[in-house]
Coordinates of C-alpha atoms in Angstrom, one line a residue:
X1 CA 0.0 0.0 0.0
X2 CA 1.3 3.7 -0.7
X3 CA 0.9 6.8 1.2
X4 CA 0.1 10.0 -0.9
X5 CA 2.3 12.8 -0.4
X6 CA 1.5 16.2 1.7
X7 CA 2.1 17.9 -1.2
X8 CA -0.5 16.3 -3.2
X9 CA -2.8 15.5 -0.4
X10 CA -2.2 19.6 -0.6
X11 CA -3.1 20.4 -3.9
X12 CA -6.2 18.0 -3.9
X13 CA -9.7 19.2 -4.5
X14 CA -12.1 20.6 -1.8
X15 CA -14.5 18.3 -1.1
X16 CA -18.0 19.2 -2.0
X17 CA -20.2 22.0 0.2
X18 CA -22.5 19.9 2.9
X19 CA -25.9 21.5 3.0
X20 CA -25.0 23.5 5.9
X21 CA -22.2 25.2 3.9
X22 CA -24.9 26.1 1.5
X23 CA -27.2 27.4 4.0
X24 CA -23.7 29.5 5.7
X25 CA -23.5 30.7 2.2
X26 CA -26.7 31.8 1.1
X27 CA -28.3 33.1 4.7
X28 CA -27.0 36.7 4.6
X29 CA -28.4 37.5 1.0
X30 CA -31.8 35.6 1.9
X31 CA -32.1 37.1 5.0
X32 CA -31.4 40.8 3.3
X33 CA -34.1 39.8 0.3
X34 CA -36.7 39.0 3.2
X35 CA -36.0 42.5 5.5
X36 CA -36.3 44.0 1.4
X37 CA -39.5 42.5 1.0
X38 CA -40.7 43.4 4.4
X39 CA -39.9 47.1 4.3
X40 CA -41.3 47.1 0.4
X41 CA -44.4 45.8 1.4
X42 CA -44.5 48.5 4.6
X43 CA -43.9 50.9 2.6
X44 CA -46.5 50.2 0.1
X45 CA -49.0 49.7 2.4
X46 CA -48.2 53.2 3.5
X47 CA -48.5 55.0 0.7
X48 CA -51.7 53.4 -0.3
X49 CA -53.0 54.4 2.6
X50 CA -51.7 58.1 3.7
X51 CA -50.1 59.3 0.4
X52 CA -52.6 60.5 -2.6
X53 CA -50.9 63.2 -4.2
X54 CA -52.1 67.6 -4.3
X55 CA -54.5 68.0 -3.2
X56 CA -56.3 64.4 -2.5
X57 CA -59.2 64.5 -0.3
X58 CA -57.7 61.4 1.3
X59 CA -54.2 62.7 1.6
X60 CA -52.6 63.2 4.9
X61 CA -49.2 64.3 3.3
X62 CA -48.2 68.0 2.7
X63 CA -49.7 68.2 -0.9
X64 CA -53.2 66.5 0.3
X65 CA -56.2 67.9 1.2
X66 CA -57.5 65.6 4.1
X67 CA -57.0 68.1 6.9
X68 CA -59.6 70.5 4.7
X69 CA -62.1 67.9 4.7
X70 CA -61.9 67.0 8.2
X71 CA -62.7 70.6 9.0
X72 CA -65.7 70.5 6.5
X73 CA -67.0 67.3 8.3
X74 CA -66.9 69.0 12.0
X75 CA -69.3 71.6 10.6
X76 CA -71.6 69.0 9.3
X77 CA -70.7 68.7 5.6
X78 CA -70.6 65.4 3.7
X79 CA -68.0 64.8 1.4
X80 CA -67.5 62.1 -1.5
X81 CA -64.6 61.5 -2.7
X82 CA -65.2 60.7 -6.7
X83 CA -62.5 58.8 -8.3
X84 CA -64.2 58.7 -11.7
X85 CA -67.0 60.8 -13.4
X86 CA -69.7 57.9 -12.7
X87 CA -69.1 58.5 -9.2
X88 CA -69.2 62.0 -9.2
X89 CA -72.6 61.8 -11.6
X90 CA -74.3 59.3 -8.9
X91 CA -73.3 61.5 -5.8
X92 CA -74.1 65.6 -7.1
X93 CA -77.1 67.3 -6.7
X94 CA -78.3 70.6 -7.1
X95 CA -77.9 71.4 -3.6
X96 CA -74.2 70.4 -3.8
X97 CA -70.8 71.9 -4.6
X98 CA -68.7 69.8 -7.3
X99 CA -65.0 70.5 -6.6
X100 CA -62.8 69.2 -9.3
X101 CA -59.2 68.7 -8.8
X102 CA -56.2 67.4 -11.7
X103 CA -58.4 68.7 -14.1
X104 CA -55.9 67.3 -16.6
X105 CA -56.9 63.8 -16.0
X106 CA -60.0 64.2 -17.8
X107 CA -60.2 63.9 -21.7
X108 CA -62.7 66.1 -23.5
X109 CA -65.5 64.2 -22.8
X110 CA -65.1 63.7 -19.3
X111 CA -64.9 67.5 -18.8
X112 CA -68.3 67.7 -21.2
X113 CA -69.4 65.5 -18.4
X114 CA -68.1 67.5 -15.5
X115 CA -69.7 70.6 -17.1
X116 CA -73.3 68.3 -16.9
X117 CA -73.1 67.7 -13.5
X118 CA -75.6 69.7 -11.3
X119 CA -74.9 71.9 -8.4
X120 CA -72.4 74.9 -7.9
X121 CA -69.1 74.0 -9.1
X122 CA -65.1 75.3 -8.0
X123 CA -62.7 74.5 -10.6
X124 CA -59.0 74.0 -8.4
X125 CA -56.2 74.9 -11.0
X126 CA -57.9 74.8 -14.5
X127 CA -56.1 73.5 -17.3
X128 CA -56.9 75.5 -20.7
X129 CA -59.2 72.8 -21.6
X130 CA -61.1 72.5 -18.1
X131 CA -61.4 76.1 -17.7
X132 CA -62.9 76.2 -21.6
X133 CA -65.0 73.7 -20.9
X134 CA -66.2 74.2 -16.8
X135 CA -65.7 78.0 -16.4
X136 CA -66.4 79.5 -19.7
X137 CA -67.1 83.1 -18.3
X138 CA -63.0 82.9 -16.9
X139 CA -60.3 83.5 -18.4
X140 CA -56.4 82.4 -18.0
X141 CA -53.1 83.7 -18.6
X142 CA -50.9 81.5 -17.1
X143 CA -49.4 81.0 -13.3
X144 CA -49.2 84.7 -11.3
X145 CA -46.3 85.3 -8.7
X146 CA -46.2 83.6 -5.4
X147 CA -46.9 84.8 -2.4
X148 CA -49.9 85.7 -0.2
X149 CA -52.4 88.4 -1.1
X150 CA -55.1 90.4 0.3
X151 CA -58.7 89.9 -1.3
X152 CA -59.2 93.5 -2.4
X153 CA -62.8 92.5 -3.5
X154 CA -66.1 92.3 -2.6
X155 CA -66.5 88.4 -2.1
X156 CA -68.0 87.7 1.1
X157 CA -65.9 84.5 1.5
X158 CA -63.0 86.2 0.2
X159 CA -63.4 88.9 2.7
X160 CA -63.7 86.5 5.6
X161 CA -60.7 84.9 5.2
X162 CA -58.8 87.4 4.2
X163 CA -54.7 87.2 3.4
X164 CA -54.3 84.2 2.0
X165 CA -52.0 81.8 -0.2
X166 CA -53.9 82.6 -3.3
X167 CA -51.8 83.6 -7.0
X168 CA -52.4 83.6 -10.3
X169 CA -53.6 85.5 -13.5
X170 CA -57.1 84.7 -14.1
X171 CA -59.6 87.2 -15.9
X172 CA -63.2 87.1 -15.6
X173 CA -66.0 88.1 -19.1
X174 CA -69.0 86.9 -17.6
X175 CA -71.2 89.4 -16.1
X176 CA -71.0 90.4 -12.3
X177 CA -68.0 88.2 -12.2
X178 CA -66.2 89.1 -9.2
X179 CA -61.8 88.8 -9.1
X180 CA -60.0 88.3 -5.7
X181 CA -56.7 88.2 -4.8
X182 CA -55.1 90.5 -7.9
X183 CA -52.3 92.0 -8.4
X184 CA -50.7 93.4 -11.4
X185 CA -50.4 89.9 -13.5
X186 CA -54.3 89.2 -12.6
X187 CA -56.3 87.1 -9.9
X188 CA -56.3 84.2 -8.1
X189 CA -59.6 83.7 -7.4
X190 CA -62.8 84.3 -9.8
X191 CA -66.4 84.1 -9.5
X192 CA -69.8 84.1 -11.4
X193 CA -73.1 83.0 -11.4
X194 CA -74.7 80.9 -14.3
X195 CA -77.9 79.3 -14.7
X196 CA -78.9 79.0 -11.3
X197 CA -75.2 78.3 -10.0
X198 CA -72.5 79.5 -8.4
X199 CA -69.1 78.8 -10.7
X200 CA -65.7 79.6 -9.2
X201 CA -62.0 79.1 -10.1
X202 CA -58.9 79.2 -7.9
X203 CA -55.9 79.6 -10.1
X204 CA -53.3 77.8 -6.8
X205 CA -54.6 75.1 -4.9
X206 CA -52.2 76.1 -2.1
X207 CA -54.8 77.0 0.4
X208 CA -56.3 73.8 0.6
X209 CA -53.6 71.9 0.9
X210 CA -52.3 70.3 4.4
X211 CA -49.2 72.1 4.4
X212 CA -50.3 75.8 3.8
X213 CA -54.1 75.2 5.9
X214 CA -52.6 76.5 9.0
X215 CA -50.6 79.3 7.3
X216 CA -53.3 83.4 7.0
X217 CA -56.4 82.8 6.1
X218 CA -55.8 79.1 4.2
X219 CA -58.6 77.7 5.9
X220 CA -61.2 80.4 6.6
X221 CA -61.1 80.5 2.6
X222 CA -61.3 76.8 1.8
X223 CA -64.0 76.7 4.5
X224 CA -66.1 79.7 3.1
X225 CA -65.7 77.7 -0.9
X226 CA -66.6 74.1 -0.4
X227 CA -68.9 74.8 2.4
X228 CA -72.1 76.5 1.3
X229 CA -73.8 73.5 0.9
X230 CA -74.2 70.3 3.1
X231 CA -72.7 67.8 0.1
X232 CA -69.4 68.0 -1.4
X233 CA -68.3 65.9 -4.3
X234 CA -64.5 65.8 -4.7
X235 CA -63.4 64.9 -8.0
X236 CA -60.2 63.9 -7.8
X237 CA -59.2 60.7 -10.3
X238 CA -56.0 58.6 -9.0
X239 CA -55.0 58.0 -12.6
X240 CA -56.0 59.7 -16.1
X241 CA -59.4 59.1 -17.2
X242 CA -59.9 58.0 -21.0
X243 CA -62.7 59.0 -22.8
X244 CA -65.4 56.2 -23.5
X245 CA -64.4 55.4 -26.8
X246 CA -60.7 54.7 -25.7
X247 CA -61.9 52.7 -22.5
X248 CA -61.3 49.4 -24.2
X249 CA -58.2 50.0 -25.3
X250 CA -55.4 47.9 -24.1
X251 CA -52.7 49.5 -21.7
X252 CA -49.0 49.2 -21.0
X253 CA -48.1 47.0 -18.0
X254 CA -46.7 49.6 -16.3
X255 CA -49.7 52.3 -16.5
X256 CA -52.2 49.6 -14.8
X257 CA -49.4 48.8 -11.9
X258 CA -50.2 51.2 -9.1
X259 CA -47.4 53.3 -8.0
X260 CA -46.2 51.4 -4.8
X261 CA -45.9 48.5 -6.5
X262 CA -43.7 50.2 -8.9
X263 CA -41.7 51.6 -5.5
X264 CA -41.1 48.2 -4.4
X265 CA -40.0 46.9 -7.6
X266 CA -37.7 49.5 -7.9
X267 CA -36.0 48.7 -4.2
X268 CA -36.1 44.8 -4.8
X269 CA -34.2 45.4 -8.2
X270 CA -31.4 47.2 -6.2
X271 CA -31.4 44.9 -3.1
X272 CA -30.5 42.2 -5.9
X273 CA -27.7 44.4 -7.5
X274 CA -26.3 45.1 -3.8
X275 CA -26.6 41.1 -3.2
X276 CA -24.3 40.5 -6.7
X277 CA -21.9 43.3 -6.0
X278 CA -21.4 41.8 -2.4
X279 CA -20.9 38.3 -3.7
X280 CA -19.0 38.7 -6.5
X281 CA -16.2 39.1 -4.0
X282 CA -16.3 35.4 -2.9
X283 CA -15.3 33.4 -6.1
X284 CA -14.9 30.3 -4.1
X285 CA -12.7 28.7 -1.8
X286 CA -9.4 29.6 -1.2
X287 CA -7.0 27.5 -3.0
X288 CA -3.3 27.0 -1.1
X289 CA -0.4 27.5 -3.4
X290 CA 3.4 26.8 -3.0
X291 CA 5.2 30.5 -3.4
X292 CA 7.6 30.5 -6.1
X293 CA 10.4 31.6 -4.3
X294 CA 11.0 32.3 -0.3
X295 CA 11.7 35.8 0.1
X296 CA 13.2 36.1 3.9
X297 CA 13.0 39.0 6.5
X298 CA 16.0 40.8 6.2
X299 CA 15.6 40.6 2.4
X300 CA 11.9 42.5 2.3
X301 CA 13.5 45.3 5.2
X302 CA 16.7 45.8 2.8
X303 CA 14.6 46.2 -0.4
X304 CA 12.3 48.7 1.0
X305 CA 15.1 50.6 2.7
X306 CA 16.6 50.8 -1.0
X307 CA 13.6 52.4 -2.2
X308 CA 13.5 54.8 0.9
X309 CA 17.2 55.7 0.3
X310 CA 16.9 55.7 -3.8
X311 CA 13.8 58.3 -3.4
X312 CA 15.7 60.4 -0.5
X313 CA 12.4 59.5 1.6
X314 CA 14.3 60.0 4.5
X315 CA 11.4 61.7 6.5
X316 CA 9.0 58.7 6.0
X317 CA 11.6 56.4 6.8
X318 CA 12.1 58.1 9.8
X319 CA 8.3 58.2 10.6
X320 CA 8.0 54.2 10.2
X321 CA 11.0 53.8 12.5
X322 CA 9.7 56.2 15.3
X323 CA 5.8 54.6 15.0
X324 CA 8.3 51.0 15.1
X325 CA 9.4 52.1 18.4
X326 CA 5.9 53.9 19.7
X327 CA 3.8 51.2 19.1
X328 CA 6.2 48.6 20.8
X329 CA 6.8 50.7 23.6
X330 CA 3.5 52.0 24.2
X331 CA 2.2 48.7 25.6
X332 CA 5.0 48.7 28.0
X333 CA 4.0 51.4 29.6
X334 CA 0.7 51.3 29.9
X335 CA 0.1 53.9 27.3
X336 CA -3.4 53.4 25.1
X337 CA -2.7 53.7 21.4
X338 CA -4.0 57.1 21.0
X339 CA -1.7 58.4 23.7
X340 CA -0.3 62.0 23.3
X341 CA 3.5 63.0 22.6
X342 CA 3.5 65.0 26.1
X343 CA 2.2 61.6 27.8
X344 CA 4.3 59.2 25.5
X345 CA 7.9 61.5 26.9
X346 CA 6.6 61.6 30.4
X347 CA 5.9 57.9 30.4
X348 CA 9.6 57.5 28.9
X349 CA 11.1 59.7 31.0
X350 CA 10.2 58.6 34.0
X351 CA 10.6 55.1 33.2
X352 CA 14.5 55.5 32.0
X353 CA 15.4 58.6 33.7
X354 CA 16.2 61.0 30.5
X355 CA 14.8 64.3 30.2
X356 CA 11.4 64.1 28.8
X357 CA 12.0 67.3 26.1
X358 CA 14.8 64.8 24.5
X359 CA 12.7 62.3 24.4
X360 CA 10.1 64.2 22.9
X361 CA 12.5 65.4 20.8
X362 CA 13.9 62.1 20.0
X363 CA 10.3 60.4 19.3
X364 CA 8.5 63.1 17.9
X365 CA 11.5 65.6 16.1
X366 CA 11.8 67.2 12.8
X367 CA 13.1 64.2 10.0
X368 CA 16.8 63.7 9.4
X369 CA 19.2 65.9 6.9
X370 CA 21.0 63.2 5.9
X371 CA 21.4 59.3 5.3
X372 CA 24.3 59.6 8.3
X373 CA 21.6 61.5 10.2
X374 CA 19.1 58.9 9.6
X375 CA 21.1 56.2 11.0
X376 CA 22.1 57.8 13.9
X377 CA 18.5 58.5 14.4
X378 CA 18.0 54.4 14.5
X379 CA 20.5 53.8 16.4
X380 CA 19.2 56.2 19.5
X381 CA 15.6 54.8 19.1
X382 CA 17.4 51.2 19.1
X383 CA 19.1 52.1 23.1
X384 CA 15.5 54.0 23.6
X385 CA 13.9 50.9 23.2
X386 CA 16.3 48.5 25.2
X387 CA 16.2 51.2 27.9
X388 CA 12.3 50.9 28.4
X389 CA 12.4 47.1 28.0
X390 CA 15.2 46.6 31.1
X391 CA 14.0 49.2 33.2

């Protein structure tokens, strides 16, 4: 019978992974995909829940209007929150007031059927098309500057409320129209009655939001707006609205995913690119290879003094022999790593009997002139050193 070498019982190959050398393996990137997954999911349900975008009825978040309609519920008020124009058509009545916000989610005929809708109607930052099409007696120029304003009309709602976010540069042309908040670029607020009803536009939404309710008079003005009537219908659509003869058409993956679930795809797709980049690191086992050649001691110290010497580097040879000495002597004495130069030559000093300023000196001094310099330098570190150790 024959005995195999060490050196090829050495270079034989690894035996294969048990089971538990796969789980070893693989537990820190499955335990960071399920803490992924968890905080995805927390996040999502989050969102779906507090975040809505401006001026939401059910938004708690700065842009969202939910603090508003809290306020309109204490004093009685009933509001509906319409995500689509069949909800807003089964929940106005004459006796309520239709508040349409994203007015650029609606396609021509959805605003023809936001125009039908009975009741008195405020228009919250009108596109050209919704303004055309809801508030026909107002006209637009475009945003105003920002910055509160005082009513300087006669609107009793306006004159409740008083200073308030409110900008823009809207115009009225129907007759008794009534302009708020204007300044030189135009209003911010415009109203008119037509056919029986009471049609307002408020070029910023600002006042209404959560963010700016608290701020002049944010909330006496979104109070004395929406609540006239005992019924509010909030049109506010989550998502564009087609018109009816593009309703069947079919739609991108991504449009019909909701937004969190977009959020959390987004995360898991980076958790995976963190999980490779931290793995391609570890490309196996570690293989045990003769060196080529023993390279001994002296031979590595002698080389890199050459290249000290050859590039004049005599300061940073001096440093490596000075933190040499510190960080063997340190220990000695009782001195922490981070120890000071005044408590480094005290320690010395005290311990060997020399001054402490030439020991300072000595440890800490300016680098060497010259090679001859240098080696002296060595030299009185060397007797330092034997000094602490047999003291």
């Amino acid at each position: 019978m024959t005995t195999q070498a060490p050196e090829a019982q050495a270079g034989a190959a690894p035996a294969s992974p048990s089971g538990g050398d796969l789980w070893r393996a693989a537990r820190t990137p499955v335990i960071i995909a399920v803490v992924v997954i968890i905080a995805a999911t927390g996040l999502a349900l989050l969102q779906g829940s507090a975040t809505k975008g401006r001026l939401d009825p059910m938004g708690a978040d700065h842009p969202g209007s939910r603090a508003l309609v809290e306020l309109l519920k204490a004093r009685g008020v009933t509001v509906v929150a319409a995500r689509t124009l069949a909800d807003a058509r089964k929940a106005a009545t004459p006796d309520s007031t239709v508040v349409i916000t994203r007015p650029g989610y609606f396609g021509p005929q959805g605003l023809s059927g936001l125009a039908a809708l009975p009741g008195d109607r405020v228009l919250v930052e009108p596109t050209a098309d919704a303004r055309t099409a809801l508030t026909p007696g107002i006209t637009m120029a475009g945003p105003g500057a920002d910055g509160p304003r005082d009513p300087k009309c006669a609107l009793p709602a306006a004159q409740r409320a008083g200073n308030a976010d409110v900008s823009g540069r809207l115009g009225a042309t129907a007759p008794g129209a009534v302009t708020c908040y204007t300044d030189a670029s135009g209003a911010g607020l415009a109203q008119y009655r037509a056919n029986g009803r009471t049609i307002t536009a408020l070029a910023n939404g600002a006042p209404l939001t959560n963010g700016s309710l608290d701020a002049r008079g944010n909330a006496a003005l979104g109070l004395n707006l929406l609540g006239a009537h005992r019924t509010v219908v909030w049109v506010c659509p989550l998502r564009p609205q087609p018109d009816s003869s593009a309703a069947d058409q079919a739609k991108p993956l991504l449009q019909v995913l909701p937004s969190p679930a977009k959020l959390a795809a987004v995360q898991l797709f980076i958790a995976v690119l963190l999980v490779a980049a931290w793995r391609m690191r570890r490309l196996g086992p570690v293989v045990a290879e003769r060196l080529p050649v023993v390279v001994r001691a002296s031979e590595t110290t002698e080389g890199r003094a050459g290249l000290y010497r050859a590039r004049r580097a005599r300061d940073r040879a001096a440093e490596a022999l000075r933190s040499g000495v510190l960080s063997r002597v340190e220990p000695l004495l009782g001195l922490p790593p981070d120890a000071g130069p005044d408590a480094v030559a005290t320690a010395v000093a005290g311990r060997t009997g020399r001054d402490a300023a030439d020991v300072r000196a000595l440890l800490y001094g300016a680098a060497p002139e010259d090679d001859s310099a240098l080696v002296a330098l060595a030299d009185r570190l060397d007797t330092l050193e034997r000094e602490v150790r047999q003291s």
